[in-house]
Coordinates of C-alpha atoms and ligand atoms in Angstrom, one line a residue:
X37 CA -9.5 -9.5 7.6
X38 CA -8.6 -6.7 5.1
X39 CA -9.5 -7.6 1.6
X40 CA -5.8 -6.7 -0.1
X41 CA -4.8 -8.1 -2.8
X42 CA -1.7 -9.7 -1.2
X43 CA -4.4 -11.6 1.0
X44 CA -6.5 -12.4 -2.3
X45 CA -3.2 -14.1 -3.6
X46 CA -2.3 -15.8 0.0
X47 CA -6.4 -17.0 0.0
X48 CA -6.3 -18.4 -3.3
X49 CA -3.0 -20.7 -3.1
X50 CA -4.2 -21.8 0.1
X51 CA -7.4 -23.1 -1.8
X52 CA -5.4 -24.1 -4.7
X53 CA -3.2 -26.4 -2.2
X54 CA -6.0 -27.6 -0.9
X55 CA -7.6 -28.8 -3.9
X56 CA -5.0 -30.0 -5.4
X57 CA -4.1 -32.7 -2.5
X58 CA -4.1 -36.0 -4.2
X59 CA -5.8 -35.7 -7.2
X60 CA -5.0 -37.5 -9.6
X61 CA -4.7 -37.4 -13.3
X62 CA -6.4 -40.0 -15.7
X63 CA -5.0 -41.6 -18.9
X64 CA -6.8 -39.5 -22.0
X65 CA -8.2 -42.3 -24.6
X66 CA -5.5 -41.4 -27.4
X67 CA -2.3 -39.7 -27.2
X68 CA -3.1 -35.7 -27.0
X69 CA -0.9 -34.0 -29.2
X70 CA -1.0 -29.8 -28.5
X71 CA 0.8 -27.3 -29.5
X72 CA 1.4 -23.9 -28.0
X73 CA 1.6 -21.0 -30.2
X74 CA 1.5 -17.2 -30.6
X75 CA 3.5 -15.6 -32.7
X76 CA 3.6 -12.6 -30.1
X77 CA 7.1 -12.9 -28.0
X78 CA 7.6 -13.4 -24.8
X79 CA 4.0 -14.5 -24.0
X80 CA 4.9 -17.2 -22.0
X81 CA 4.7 -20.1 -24.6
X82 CA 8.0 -22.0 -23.3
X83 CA 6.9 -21.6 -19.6
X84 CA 3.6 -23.3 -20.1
X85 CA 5.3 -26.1 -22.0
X86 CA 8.0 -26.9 -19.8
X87 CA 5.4 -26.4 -16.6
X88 CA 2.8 -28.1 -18.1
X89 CA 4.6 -31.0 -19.3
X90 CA 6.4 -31.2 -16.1
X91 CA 3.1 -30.9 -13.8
X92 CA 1.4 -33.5 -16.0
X93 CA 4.4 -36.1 -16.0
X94 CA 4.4 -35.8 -11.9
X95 CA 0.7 -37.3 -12.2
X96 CA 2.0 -39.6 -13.4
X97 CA 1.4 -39.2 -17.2
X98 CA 3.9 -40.0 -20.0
X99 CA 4.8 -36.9 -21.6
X100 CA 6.7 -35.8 -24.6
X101 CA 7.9 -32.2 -25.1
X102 CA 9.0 -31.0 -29.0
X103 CA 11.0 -28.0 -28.9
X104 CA 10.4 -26.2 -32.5
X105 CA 11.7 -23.0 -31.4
X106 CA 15.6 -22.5 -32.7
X107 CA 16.1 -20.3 -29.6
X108 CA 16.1 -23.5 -27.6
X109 CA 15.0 -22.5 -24.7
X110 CA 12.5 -25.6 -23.8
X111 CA 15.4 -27.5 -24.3
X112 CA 17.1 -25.4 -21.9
X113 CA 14.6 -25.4 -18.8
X114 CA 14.3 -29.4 -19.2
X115 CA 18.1 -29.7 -18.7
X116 CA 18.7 -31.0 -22.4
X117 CA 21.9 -30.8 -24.0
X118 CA 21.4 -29.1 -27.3
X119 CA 24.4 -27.6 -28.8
X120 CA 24.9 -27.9 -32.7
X121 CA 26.2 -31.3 -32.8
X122 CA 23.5 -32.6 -30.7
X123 CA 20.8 -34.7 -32.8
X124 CA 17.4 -32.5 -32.6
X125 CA 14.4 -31.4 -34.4
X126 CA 17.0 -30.6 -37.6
X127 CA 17.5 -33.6 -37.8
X128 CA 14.0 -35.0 -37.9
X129 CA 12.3 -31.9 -39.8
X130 CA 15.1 -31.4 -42.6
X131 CA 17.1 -34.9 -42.8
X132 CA 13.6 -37.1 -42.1
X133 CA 15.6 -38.5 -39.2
X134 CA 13.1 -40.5 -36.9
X135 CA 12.2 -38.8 -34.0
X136 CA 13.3 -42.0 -31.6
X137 CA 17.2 -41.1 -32.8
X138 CA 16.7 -37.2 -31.2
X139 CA 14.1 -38.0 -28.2
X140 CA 16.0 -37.5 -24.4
X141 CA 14.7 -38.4 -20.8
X142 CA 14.5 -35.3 -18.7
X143 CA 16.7 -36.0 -16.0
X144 CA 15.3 -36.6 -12.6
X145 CA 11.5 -36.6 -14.5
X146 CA 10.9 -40.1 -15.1
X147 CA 7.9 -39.8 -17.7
X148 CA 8.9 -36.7 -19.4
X149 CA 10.4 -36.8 -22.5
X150 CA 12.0 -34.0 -25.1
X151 CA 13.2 -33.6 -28.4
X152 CA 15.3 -30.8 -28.6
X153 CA 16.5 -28.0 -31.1
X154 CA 19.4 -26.7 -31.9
X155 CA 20.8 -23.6 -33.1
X156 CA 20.6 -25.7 -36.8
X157 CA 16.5 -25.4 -36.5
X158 CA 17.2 -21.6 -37.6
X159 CA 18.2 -22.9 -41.2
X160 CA 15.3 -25.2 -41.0
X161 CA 12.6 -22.3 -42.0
X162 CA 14.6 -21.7 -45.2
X163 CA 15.6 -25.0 -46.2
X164 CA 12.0 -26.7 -45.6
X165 CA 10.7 -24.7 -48.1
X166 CA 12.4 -26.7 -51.1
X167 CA 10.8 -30.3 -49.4
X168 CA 8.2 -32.3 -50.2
X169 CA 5.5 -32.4 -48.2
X170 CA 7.4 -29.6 -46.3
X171 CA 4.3 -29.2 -44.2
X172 CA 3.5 -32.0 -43.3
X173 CA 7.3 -33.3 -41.8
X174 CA 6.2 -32.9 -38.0
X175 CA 3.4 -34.5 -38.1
X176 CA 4.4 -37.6 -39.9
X177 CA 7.5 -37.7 -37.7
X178 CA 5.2 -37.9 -34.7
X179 CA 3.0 -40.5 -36.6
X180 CA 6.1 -43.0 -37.0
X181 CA 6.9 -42.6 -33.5
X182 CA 4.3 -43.2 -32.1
X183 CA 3.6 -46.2 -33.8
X184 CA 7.3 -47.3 -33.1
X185 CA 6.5 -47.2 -29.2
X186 CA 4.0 -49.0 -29.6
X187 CA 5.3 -51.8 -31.7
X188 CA 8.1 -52.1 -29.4
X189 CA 5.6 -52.3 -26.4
X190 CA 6.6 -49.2 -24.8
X191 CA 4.7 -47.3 -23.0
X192 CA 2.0 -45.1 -24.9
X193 CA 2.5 -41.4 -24.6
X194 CA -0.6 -39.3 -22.9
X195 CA 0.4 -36.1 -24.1
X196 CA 3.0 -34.1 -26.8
X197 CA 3.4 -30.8 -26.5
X198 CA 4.9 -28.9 -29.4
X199 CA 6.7 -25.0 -28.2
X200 CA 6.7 -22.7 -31.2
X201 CA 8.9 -20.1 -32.2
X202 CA 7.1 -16.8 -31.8
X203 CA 6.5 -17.1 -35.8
X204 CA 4.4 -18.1 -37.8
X205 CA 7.1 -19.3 -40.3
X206 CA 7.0 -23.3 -41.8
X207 CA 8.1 -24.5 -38.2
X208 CA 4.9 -23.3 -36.2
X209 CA 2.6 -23.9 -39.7
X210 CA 4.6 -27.9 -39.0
X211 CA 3.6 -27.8 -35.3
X212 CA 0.0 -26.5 -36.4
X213 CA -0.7 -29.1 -39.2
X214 CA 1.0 -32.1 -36.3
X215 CA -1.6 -31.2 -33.4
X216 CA -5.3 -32.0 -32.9
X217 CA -5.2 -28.7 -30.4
X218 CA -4.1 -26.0 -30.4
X219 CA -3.7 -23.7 -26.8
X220 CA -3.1 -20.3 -27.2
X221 CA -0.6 -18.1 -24.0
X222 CA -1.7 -14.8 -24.1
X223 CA -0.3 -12.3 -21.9
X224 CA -2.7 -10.6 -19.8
X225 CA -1.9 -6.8 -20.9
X226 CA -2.5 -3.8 -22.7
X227 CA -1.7 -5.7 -26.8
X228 CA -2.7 -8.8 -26.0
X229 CA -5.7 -9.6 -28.1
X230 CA -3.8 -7.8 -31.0
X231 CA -2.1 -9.9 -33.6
X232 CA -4.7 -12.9 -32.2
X233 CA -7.1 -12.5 -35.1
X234 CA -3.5 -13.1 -37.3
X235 CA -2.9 -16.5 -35.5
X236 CA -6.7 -17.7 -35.6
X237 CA -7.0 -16.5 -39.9
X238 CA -3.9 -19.0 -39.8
X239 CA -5.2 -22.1 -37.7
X240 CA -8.5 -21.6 -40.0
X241 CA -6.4 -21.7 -43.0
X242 CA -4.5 -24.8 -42.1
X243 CA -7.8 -26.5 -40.9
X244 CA -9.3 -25.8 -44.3
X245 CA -6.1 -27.2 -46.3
X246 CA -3.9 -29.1 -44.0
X247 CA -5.2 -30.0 -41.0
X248 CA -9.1 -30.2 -41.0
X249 CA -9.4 -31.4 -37.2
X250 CA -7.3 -28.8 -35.6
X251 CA -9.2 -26.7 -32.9
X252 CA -8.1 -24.2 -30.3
X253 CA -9.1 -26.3 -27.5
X254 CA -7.3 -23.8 -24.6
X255 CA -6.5 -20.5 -23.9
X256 CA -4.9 -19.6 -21.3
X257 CA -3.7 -16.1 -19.6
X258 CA -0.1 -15.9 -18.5
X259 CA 1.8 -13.5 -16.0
X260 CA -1.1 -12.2 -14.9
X261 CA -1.0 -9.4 -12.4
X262 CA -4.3 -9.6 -10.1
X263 CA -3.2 -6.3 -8.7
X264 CA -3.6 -3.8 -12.1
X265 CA -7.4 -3.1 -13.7
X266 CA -6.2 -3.5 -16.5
X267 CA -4.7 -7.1 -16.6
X268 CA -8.1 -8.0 -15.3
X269 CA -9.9 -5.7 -17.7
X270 CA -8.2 -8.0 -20.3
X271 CA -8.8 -11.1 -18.7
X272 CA -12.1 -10.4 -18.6
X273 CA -12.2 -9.6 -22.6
X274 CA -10.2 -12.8 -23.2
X275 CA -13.0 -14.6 -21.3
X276 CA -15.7 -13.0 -23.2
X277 CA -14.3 -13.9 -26.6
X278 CA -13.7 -17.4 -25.7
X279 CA -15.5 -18.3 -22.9
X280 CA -15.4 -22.3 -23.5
X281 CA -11.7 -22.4 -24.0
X282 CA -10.5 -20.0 -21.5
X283 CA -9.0 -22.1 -18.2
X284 CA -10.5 -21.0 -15.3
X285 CA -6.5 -21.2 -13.8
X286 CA -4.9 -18.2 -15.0
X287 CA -1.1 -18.2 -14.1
X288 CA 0.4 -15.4 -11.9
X289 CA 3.5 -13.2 -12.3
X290 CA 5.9 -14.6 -10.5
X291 CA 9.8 -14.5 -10.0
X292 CA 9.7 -18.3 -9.4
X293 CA 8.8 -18.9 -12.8
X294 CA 11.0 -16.8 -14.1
X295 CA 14.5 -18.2 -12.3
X296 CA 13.4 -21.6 -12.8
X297 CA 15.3 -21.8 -16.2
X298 CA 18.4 -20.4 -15.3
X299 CA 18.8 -23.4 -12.8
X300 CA 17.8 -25.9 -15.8
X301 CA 14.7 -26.9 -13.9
X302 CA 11.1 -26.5 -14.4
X303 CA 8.8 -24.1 -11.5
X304 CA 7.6 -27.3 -10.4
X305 CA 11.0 -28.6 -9.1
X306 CA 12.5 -26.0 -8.8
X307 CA 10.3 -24.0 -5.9
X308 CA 6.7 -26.4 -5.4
X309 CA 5.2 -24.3 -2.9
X310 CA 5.4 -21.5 -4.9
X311 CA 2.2 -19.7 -6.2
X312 CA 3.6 -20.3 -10.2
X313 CA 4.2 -23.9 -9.2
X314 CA 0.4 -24.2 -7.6
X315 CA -0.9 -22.4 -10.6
X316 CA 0.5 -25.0 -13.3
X317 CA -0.2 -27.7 -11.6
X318 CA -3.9 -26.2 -11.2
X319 CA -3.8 -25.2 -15.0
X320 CA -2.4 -28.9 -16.0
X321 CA -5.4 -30.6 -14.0
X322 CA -7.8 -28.5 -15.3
X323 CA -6.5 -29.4 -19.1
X324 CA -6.7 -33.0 -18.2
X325 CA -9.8 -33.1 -16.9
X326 CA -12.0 -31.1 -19.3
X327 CA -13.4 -33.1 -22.3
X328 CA -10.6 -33.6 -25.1
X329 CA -12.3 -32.3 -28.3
Ligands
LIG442 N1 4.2 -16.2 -15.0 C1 5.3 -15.5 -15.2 N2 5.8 -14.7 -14.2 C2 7.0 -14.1 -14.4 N3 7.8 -14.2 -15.5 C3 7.4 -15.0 -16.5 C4 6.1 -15.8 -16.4 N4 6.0 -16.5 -17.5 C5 7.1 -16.3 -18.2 N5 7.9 -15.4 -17.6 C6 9.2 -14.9 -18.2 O1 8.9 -14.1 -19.3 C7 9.8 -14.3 -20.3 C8 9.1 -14.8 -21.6 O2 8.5 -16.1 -21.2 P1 8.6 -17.3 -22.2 O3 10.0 -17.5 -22.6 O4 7.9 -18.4 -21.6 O5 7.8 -16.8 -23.4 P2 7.8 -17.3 -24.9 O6 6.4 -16.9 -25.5 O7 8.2 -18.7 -25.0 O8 8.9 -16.4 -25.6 P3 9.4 -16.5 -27.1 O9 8.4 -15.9 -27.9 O10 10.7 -15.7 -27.1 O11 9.6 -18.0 -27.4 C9 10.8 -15.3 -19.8 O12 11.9 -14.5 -19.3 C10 10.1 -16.0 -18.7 O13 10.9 -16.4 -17.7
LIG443 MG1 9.7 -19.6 -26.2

């Protein structure tokens, strides 16, 4: 057979397919809390979250999804009504609201969970700065909540993932100081590793002053185009620099992944055949099986 790269792409979801028939995904010991940043646009932080979250829940996992970003646009893809007067992160970040007031069930997911934002989160960055403990709000919001579940006997969550606004403003320095991990999209182009050293001076900064167990546990390389050098020219840096938190999954351009929103559903639903689909749920596994730090 001719070695195109259309036939790479066919031969690898075929494997991916493959492997991933009924595997299944264990419990982690304590509730994994991760946040997804880089203050870069448009890198694909959202899509991991919502795919992620969405591919981990379908194992079976409980799974709660924080939208920090003011553009809204997790709360979007999980079908989550958000408009001004909806109760969201505002709430909980500005007017210490607890978090079980805001939190939603993702309809049609039955173990995924999200706390939404609302166009009010824009305010948030400004008016935060005059609280106490202003960095700190996020992560004692989740602390309370957790602990709430669990004196009410609810289930105990797996995993929270936190999306960031592409910022690095008091709501992602919140989300930062709230996580144990931190995983890092990066866009598998030309810029990509620019800007990085920016968001890894930052995490160092909070892990000496805020947050001293914070790590970068996962990197992972989004709408990447097997096709161009250069995309893997730039993979291949990525996995240089960080070889141990580098996925071995990167996730492919693909239109699925991109219309998936628009029809308030994640890749996973929406087309689960689909080489975007096959790649997160590859990507999820792999982040639930590799040690927690
Ligand atoms: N693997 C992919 N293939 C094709 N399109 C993608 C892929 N991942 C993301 N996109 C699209 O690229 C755009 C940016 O992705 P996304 O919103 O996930 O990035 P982001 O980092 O959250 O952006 P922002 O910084 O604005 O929050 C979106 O239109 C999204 O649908
Ligand atoms: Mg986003």
């Amino acid at each position: 057979m001719e070695d195109t790269p259309l036939m790479r792409e066919l031969t690898r979801d075929h494997a991916r397919r493959r492997k991933l028939e009924g595997l299944e995904f264990g419990h982690p010991d304590t509730t994994r809390i991760i946040t997804i940043a880089n203050q870069k646009g448009g890198v694909g932080k959202t899509s991991t979250t919502v795919n992620l979250a969405a591919a981990l829940s379908m194992g079976g996992l409980e799974v709660l999804v924080i939208d920090a970003d003011p553009q809204g646009n997790t709360s979007t893809a999980l079908s989550i009504e958000h408009h001004a007067e909806v109760p969201s992160m505002y709430e909980v970040l500005v007017e210490s609201a607890p978090l079980s007031d805001v939190v939603q069930d993702v309809p049609d997911m039955p173990h995924l969970h999200c706390a939404p934002a609302t166009i009010n989160l824009s305010g948030a960055e400004i008016e935060l700065v005059s609280l106490v403990a202003r960095e700190n709000r996020l992560r004692n919001a989740i602390r309370e909540y957790l602990e709430q579940r669990e004196e009410r006997g609810e289930v105990r969550l797996d995993y929270v993932l936190v999306d960031c606004p592409p910022s690095l403003g008091l709501l992602t320095v919140n989300a930062l100081v709230a996580a144990r991990e931190v995983l890092i999209p990066i866009q598998a182009e030309y810029y990509a590793l620019e800007g990085l050293s920016l968001l890894l001076n930052n995490i160092d900064l909070i892990r000496q002053h805020l947050n001293p167990e914070l790590v970068v546990s996962t990197i992972m390389l989004t709408m990447f185009d097997a096709r161009t050098r250069l995309a893997s020219q730039v993979a291949q840096d990525v996995r240089d620099h960080f070889p141990e938190q580098t996925l071995e999954t990167s996730i492919p351009r693909s239109v699925r992944i991109s219309e998936a929103p628009s029809y308030g559903q994640t890749v996973l639903t929406y087309d689960p055949g689909s080489s975007g689909a096959l790649a997160y749920r590859a990507a999820a596994y792999e982040l639930n099986t590799r040690p927690a730090p």
